PDB file of C-alpha atoms in Angstrom:
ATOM      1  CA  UNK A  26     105.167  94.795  92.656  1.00 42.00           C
ATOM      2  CA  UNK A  27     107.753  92.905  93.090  1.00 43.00           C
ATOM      3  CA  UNK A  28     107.380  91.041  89.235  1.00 43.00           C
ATOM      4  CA  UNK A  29     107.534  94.954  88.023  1.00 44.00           C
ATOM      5  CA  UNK A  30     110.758  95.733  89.557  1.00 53.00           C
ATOM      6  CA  UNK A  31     112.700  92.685  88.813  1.00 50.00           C
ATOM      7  CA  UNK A  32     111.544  94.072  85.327  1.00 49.00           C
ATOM      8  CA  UNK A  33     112.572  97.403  85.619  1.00 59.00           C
ATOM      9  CA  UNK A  34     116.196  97.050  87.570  1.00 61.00           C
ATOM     10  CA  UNK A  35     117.343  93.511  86.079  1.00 58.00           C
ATOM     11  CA  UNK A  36     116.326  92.541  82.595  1.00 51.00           C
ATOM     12  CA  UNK A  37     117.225  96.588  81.367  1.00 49.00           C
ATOM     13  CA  UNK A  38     120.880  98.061  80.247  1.00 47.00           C
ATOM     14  CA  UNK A  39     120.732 100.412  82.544  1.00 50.00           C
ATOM     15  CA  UNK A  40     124.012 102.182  80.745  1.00 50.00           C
ATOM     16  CA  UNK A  41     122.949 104.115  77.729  1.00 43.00           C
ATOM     17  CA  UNK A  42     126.724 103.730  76.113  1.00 42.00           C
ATOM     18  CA  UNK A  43     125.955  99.611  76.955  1.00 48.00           C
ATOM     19  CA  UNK A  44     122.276  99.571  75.289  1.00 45.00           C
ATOM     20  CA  UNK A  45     123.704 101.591  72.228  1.00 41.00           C
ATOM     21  CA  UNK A  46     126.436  98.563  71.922  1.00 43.00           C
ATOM     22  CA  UNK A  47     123.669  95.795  72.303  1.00 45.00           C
ATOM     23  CA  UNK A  48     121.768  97.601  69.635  1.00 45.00           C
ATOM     24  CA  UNK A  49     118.985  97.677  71.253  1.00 49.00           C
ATOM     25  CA  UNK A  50     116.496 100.413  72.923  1.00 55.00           C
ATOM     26  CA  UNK A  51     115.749 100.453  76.443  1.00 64.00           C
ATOM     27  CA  UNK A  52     111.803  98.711  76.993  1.00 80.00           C
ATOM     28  CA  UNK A  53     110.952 101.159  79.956  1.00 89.00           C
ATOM     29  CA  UNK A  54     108.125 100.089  81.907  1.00 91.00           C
ATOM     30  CA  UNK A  55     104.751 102.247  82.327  1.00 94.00           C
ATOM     31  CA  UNK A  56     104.645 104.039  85.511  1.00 95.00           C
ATOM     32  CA  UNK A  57     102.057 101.665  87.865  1.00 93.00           C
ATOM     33  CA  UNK A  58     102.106 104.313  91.345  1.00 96.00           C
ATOM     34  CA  UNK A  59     100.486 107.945  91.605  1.00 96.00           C
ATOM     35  CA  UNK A  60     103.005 108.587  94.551  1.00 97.00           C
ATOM     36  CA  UNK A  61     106.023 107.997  96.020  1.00 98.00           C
ATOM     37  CA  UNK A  62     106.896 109.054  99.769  1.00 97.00           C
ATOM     38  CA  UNK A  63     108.720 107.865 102.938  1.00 98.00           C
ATOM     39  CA  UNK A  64     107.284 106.019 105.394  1.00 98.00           C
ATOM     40  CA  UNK A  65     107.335 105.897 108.998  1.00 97.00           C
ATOM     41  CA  UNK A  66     110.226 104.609 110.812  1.00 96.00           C
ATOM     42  CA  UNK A  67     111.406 100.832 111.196  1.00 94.00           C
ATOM     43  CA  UNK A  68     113.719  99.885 113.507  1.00 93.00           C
ATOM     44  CA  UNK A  69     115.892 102.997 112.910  1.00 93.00           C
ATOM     45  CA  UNK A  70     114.993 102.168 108.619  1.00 96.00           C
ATOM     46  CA  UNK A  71     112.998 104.657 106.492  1.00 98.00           C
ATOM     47  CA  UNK A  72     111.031 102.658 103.823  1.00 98.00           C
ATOM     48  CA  UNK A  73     110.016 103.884 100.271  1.00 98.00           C
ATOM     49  CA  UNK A  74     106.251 103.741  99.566  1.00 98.00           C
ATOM     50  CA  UNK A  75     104.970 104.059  96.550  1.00 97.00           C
ATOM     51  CA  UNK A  76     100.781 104.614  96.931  1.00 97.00           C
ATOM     52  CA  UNK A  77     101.346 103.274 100.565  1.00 96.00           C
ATOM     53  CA  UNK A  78     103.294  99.955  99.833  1.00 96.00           C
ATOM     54  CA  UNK A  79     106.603  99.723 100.286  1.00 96.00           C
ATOM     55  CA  UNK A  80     109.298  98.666  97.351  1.00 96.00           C
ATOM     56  CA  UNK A  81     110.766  96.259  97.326  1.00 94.00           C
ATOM     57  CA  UNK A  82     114.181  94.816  96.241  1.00 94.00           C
ATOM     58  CA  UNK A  83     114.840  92.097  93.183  1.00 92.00           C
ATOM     59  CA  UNK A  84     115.483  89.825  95.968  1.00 94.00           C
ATOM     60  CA  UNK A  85     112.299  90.851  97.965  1.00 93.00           C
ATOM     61  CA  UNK A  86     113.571  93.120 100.954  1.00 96.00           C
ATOM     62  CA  UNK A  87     112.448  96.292 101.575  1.00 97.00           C
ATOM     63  CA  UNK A  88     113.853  99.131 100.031  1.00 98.00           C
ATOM     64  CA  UNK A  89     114.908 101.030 103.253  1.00 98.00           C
ATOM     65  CA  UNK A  90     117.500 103.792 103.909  1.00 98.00           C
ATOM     66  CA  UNK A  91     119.212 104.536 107.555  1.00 97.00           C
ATOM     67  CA  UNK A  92     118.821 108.061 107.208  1.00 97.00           C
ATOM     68  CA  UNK A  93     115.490 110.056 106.372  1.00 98.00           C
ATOM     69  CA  UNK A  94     116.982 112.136 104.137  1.00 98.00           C
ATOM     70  CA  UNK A  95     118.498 108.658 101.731  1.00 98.00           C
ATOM     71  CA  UNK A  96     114.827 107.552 102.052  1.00 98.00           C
ATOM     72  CA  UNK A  97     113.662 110.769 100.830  1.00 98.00           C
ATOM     73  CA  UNK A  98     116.212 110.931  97.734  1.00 98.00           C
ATOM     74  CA  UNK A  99     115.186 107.143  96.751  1.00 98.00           C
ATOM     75  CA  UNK A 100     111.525 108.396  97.171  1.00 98.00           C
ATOM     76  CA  UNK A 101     112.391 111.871  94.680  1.00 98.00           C
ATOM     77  CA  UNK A 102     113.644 109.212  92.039  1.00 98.00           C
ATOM     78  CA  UNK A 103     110.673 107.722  92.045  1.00 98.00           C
ATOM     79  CA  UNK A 104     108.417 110.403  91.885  1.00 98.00           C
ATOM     80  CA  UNK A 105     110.343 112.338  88.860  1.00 97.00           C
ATOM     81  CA  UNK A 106     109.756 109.038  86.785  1.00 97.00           C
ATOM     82  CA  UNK A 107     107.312 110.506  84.006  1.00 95.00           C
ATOM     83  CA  UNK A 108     104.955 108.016  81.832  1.00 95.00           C
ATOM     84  CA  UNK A 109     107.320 105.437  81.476  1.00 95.00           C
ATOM     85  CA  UNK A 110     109.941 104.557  84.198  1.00 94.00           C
ATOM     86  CA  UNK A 111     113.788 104.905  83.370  1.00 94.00           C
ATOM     87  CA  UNK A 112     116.558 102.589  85.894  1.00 91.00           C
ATOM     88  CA  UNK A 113     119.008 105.271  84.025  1.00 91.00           C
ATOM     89  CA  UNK A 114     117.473 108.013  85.985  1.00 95.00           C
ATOM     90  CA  UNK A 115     117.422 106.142  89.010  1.00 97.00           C
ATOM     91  CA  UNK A 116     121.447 105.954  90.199  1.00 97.00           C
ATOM     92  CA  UNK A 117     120.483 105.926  94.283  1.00 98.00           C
ATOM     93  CA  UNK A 118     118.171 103.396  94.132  1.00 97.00           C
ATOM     94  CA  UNK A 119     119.898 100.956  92.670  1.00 96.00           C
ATOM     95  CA  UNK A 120     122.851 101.529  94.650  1.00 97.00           C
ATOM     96  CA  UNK A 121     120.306 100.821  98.087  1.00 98.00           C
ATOM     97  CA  UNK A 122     119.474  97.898  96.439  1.00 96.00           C
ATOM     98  CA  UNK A 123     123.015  96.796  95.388  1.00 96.00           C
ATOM     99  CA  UNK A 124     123.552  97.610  99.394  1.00 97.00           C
ATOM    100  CA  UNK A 125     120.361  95.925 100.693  1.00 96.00           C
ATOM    101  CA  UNK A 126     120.459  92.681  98.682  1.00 96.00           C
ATOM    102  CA  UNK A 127     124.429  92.139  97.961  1.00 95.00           C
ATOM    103  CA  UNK A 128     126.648  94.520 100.294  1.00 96.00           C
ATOM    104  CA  UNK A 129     124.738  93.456 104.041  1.00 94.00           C
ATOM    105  CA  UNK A 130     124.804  89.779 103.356  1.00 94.00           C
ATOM    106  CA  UNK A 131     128.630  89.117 102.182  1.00 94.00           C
ATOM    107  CA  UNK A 132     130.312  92.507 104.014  1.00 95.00           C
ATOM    108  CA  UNK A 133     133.988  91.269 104.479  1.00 95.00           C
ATOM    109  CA  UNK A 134     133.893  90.641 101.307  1.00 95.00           C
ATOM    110  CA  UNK A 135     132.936  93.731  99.862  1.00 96.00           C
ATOM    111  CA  UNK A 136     135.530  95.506 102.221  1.00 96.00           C
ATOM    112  CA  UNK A 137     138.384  92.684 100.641  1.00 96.00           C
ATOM    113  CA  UNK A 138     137.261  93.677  97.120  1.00 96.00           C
ATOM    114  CA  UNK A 139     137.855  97.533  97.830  1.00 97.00           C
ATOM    115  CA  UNK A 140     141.028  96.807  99.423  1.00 97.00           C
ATOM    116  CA  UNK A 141     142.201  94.905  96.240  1.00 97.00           C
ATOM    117  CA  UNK A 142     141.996  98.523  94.375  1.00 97.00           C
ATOM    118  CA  UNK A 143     145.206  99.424  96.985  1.00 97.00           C
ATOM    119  CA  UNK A 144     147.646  96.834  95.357  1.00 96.00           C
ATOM    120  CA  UNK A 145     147.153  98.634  92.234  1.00 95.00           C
ATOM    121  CA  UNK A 146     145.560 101.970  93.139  1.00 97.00           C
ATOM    122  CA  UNK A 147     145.306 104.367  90.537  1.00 97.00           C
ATOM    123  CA  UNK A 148     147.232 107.356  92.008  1.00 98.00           C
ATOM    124  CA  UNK A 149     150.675 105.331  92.262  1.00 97.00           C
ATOM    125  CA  UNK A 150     150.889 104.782  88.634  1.00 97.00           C
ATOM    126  CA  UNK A 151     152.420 108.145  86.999  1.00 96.00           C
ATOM    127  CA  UNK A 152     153.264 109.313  83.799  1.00 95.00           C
ATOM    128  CA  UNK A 153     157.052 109.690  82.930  1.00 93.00           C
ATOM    129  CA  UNK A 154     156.118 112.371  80.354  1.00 93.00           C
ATOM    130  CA  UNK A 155     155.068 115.027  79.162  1.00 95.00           C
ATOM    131  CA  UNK A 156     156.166 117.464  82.137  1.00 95.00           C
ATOM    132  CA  UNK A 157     152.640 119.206  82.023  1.00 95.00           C
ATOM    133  CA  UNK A 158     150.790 115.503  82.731  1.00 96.00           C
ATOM    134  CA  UNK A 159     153.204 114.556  85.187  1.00 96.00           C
ATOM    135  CA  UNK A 160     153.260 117.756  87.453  1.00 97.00           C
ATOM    136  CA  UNK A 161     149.021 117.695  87.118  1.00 97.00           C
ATOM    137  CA  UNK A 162     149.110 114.025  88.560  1.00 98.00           C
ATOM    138  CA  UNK A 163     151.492 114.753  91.421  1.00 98.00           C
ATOM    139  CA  UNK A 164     149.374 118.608  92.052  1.00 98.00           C
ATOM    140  CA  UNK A 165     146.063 116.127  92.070  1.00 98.00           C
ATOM    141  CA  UNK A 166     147.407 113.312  93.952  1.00 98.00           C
ATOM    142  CA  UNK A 167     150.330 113.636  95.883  1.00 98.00           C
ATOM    143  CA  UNK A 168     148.055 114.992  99.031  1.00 98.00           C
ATOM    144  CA  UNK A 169     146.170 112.410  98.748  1.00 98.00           C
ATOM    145  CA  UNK A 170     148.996 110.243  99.222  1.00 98.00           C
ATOM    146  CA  UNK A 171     150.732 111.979 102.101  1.00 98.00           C
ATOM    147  CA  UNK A 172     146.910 112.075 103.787  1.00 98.00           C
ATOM    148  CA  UNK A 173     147.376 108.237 103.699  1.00 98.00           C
ATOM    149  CA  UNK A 174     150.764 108.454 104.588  1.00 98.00           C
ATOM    150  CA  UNK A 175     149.623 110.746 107.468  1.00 98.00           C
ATOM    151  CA  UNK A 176     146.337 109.930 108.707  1.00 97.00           C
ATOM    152  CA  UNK A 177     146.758 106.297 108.076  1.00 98.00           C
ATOM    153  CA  UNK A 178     150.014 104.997 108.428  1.00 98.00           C
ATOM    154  CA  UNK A 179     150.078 103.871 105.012  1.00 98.00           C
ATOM    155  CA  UNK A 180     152.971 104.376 103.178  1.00 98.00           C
ATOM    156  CA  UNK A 181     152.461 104.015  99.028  1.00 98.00           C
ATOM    157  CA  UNK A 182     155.191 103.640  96.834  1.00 97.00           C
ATOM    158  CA  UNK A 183     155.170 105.273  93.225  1.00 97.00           C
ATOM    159  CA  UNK A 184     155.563 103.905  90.121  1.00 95.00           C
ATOM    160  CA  UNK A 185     156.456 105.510  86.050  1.00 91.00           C
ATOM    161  CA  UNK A 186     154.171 103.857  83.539  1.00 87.00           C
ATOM    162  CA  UNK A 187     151.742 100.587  83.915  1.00 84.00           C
ATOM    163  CA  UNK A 188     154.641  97.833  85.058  1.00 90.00           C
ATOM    164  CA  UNK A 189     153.011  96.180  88.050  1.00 92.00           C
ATOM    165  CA  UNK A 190     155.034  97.199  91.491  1.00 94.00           C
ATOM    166  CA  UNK A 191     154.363  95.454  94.772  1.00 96.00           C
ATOM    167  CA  UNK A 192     152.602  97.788  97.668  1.00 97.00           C
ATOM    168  CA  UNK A 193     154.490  97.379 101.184  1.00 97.00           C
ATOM    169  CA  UNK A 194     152.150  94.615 103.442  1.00 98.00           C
ATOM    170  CA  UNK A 195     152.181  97.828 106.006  1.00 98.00           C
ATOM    171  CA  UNK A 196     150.686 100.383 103.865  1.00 98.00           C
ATOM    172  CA  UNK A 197     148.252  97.697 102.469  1.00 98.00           C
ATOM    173  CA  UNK A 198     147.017  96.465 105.667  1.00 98.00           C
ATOM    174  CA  UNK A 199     146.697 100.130 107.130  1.00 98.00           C
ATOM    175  CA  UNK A 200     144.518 101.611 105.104  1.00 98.00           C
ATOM    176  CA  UNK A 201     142.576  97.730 104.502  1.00 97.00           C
ATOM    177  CA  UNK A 202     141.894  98.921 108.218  1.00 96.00           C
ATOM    178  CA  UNK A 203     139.802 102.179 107.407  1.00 96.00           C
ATOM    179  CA  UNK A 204     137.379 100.044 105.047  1.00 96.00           C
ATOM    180  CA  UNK A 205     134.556  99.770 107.296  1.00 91.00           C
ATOM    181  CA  UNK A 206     133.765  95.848 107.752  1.00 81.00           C
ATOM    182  CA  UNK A 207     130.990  95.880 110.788  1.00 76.00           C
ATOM    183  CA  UNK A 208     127.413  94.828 110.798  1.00 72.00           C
ATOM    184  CA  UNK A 209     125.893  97.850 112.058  1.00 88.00           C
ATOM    185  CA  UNK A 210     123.827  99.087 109.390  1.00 91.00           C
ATOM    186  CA  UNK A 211     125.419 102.558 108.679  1.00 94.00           C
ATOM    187  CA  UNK A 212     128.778 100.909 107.756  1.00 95.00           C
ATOM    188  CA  UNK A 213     127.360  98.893 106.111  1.00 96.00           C
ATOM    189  CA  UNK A 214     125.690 101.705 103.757  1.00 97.00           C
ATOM    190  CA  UNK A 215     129.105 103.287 103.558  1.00 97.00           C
ATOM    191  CA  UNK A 216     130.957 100.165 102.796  1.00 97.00           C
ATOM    192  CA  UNK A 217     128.793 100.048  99.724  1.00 97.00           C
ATOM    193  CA  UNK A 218     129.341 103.620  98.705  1.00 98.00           C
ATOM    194  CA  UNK A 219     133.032 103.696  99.305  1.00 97.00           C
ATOM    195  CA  UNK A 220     132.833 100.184  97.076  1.00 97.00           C
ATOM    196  CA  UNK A 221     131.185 102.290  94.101  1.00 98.00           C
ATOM    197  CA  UNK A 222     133.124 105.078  94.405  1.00 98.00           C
ATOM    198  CA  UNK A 223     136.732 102.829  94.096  1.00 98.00           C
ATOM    199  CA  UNK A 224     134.827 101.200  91.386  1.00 97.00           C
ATOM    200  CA  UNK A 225     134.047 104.375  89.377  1.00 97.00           C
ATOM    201  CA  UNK A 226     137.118 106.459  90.371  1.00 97.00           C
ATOM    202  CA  UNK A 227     139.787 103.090  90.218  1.00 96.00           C
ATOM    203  CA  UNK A 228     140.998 104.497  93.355  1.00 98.00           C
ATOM    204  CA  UNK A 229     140.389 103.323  96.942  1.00 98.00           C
ATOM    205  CA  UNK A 230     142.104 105.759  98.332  1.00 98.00           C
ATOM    206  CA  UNK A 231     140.533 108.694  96.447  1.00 98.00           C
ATOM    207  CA  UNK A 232     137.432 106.890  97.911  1.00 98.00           C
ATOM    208  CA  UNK A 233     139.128 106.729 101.481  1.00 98.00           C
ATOM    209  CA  UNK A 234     140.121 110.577 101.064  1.00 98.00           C
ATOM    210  CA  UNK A 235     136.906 111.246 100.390  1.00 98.00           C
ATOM    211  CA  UNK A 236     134.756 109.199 102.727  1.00 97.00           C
ATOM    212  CA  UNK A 237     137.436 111.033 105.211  1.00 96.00           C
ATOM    213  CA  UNK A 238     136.532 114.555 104.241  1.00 96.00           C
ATOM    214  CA  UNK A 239     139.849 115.037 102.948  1.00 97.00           C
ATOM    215  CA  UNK A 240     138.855 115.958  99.420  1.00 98.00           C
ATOM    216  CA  UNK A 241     135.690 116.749  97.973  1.00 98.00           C
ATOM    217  CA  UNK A 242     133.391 115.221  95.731  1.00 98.00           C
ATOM    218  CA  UNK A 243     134.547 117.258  92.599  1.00 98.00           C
ATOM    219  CA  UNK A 244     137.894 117.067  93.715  1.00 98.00           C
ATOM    220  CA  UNK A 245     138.011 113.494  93.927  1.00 98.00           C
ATOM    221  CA  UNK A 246     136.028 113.295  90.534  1.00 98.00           C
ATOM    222  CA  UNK A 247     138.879 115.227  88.490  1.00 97.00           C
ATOM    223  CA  UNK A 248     141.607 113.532  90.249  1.00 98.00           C
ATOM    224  CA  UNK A 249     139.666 110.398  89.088  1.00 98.00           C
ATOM    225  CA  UNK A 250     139.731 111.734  85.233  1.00 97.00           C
ATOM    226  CA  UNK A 251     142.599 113.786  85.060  1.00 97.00           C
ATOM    227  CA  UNK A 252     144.643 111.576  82.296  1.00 95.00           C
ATOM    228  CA  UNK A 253     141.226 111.341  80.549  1.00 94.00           C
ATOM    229  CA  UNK A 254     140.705 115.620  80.712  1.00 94.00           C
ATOM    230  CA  UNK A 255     144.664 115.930  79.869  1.00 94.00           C
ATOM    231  CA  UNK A 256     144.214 113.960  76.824  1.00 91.00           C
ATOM    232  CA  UNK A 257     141.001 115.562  75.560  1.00 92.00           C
ATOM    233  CA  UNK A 258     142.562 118.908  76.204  1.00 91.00           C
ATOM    234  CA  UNK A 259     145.160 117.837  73.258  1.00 90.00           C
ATOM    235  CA  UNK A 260     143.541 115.825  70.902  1.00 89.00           C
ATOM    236  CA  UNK A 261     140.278 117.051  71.764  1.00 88.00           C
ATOM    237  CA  UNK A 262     136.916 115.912  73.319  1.00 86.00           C
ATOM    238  CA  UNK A 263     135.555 112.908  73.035  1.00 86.00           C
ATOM    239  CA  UNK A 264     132.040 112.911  73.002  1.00 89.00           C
ATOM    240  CA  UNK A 265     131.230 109.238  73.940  1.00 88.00           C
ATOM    241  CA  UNK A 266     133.590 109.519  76.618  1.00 87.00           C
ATOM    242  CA  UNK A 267     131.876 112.412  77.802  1.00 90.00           C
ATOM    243  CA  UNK A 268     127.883 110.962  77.779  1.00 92.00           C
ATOM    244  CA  UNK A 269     129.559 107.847  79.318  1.00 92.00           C
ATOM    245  CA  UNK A 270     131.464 109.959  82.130  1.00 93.00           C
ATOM    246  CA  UNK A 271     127.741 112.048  82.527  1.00 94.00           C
ATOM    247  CA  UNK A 272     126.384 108.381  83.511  1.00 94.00           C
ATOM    248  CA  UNK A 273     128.916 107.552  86.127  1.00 96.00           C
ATOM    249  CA  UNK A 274     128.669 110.923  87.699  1.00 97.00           C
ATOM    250  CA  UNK A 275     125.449 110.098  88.784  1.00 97.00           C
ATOM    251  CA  UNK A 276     126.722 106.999  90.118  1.00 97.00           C
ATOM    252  CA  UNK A 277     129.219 108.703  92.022  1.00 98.00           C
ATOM    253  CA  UNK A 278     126.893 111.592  93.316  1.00 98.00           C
ATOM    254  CA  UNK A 279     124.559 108.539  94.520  1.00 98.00           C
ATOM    255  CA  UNK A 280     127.610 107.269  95.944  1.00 98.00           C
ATOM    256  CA  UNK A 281     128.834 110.601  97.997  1.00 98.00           C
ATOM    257  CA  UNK A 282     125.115 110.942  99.105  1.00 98.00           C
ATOM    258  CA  UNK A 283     125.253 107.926 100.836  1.00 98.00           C
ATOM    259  CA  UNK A 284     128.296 108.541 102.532  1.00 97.00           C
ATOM    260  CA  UNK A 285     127.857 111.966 103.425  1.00 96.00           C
ATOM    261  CA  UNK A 286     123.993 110.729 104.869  1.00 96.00           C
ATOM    262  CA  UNK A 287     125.774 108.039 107.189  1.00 93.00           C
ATOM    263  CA  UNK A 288     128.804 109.384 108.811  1.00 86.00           C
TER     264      UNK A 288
END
């Protein structure tokens, strides 16, 4: 099992828009399991069996989830895999595996590379014109903003255009200090979520917000996009940009599962 899903999650573009630039089709694998369910408890871990043996992970761990209902998700992926088997289709369990193999061994680390989105987060960077953009970007993420300001002590300061400006040390080490960092495994899980989310949204503090209950999953997803929707809503939409976005809402859904299963 273990040759067929190094085969299956590693050697594939999982990104449609990335296989179309290789020039090359994805080679999906033929399904090899009748069934896919959860298994019985582990040490507070729900494993994924497919026919009765559990998955495992490129670098041979058990795919396991902290919460039933994860397990159960990871498990529907599985079983909604038709003849052949498609990674594309399969956005949580990569994620547990990006969590089981990478996040829980190095997790300071992870929680450094989120915090590095703060020096350069995404919602201090604002248009100077036109007056429509710039009002959207302070209605979508001003109260995001004064939640940091608020809730965490962290005080941002705005900038016009892309010209690098420095974050005060304050703001950037008090809201550093609501990245979860800790070994227990639950943290851990959301450490890895709130890492794809910053990744996909080029905000940690949308991710923050959100892991927070502050703003909601759409909501953080259009405050995310909102200089891509303004400039589709001139010029028009842009159809790659759209199957590409379709890809990495999955991702983020995948993402806000996990956090929303671990809290």
């Amino acid at each position: 099992m273990r040759e067929i899903f190094e085969n299956i999650f590693e050697q594939e573009p999982l990104d449609p828009m990335e296989a179309a630039r290789r020039a090359a089709r994805p080679r999906l694998r033929r399904r090899f399991y009748k069934q896919a369910l959860v298994g019985p408890e582990q040490s507070g871990r729900f494993p994924v069996l497919l026919d009765g043996r559990p998955v495992r992970t490129p670098a041979r761990r058990v795919l396991a989830a902290p919460a039933y209902a994860l397990a159960e998700a990871i498990a529907n992926e599985w079983s909604a895999q038709g003849e052949k088997i498609d990674p594309a289709t399969m956005p949580l369990t990569r994620l547990a595996s990006t969590i089981i193999d990478g996040v829980a061994e190095v997790p300071l680390a992870v929680a450094d590379e989120v915090a590095k989105y703060l020096s350069s987060d995404l919602l201090c960077y604002r248009a100077d014109a036109p007056e429509g953009l710039v009002a959207r970007q302070a209605e979508l993420w001003d109260p995001v903003l004064a939640w940091a300001r608020d809730r965490l002590g962290a005080r941002f300061v705005l900038a016009q255009g892309v010209t690098y400006v420095a974050q005060p040390d304050t703001a950037l080490a008090a809201a550093r200090a609501a990245i979860p960092d800790a070994t227990d495994e639950r943290e851990i899980w959301k450490l890895g979520a709130l890492s794809s989310i910053a990744s996909l949204t080029g905000s940690a503090l949308l991710a923050l917000a959100l892991a927070h209950r502050h703003i909601s999953a759409d909501a953080t997803w259009d405050a995310a996009h909102l200089d891509e929707d303004w400039q589709m809503a001139q010029w028009g939409r842009d159809e790659q940009a759209l199957e590409r976005r379709a890809f990495r809402r999955a991702e983020f859904d995948a993402a806000v599962m996990v956090l929303q299963e671990t809290r």
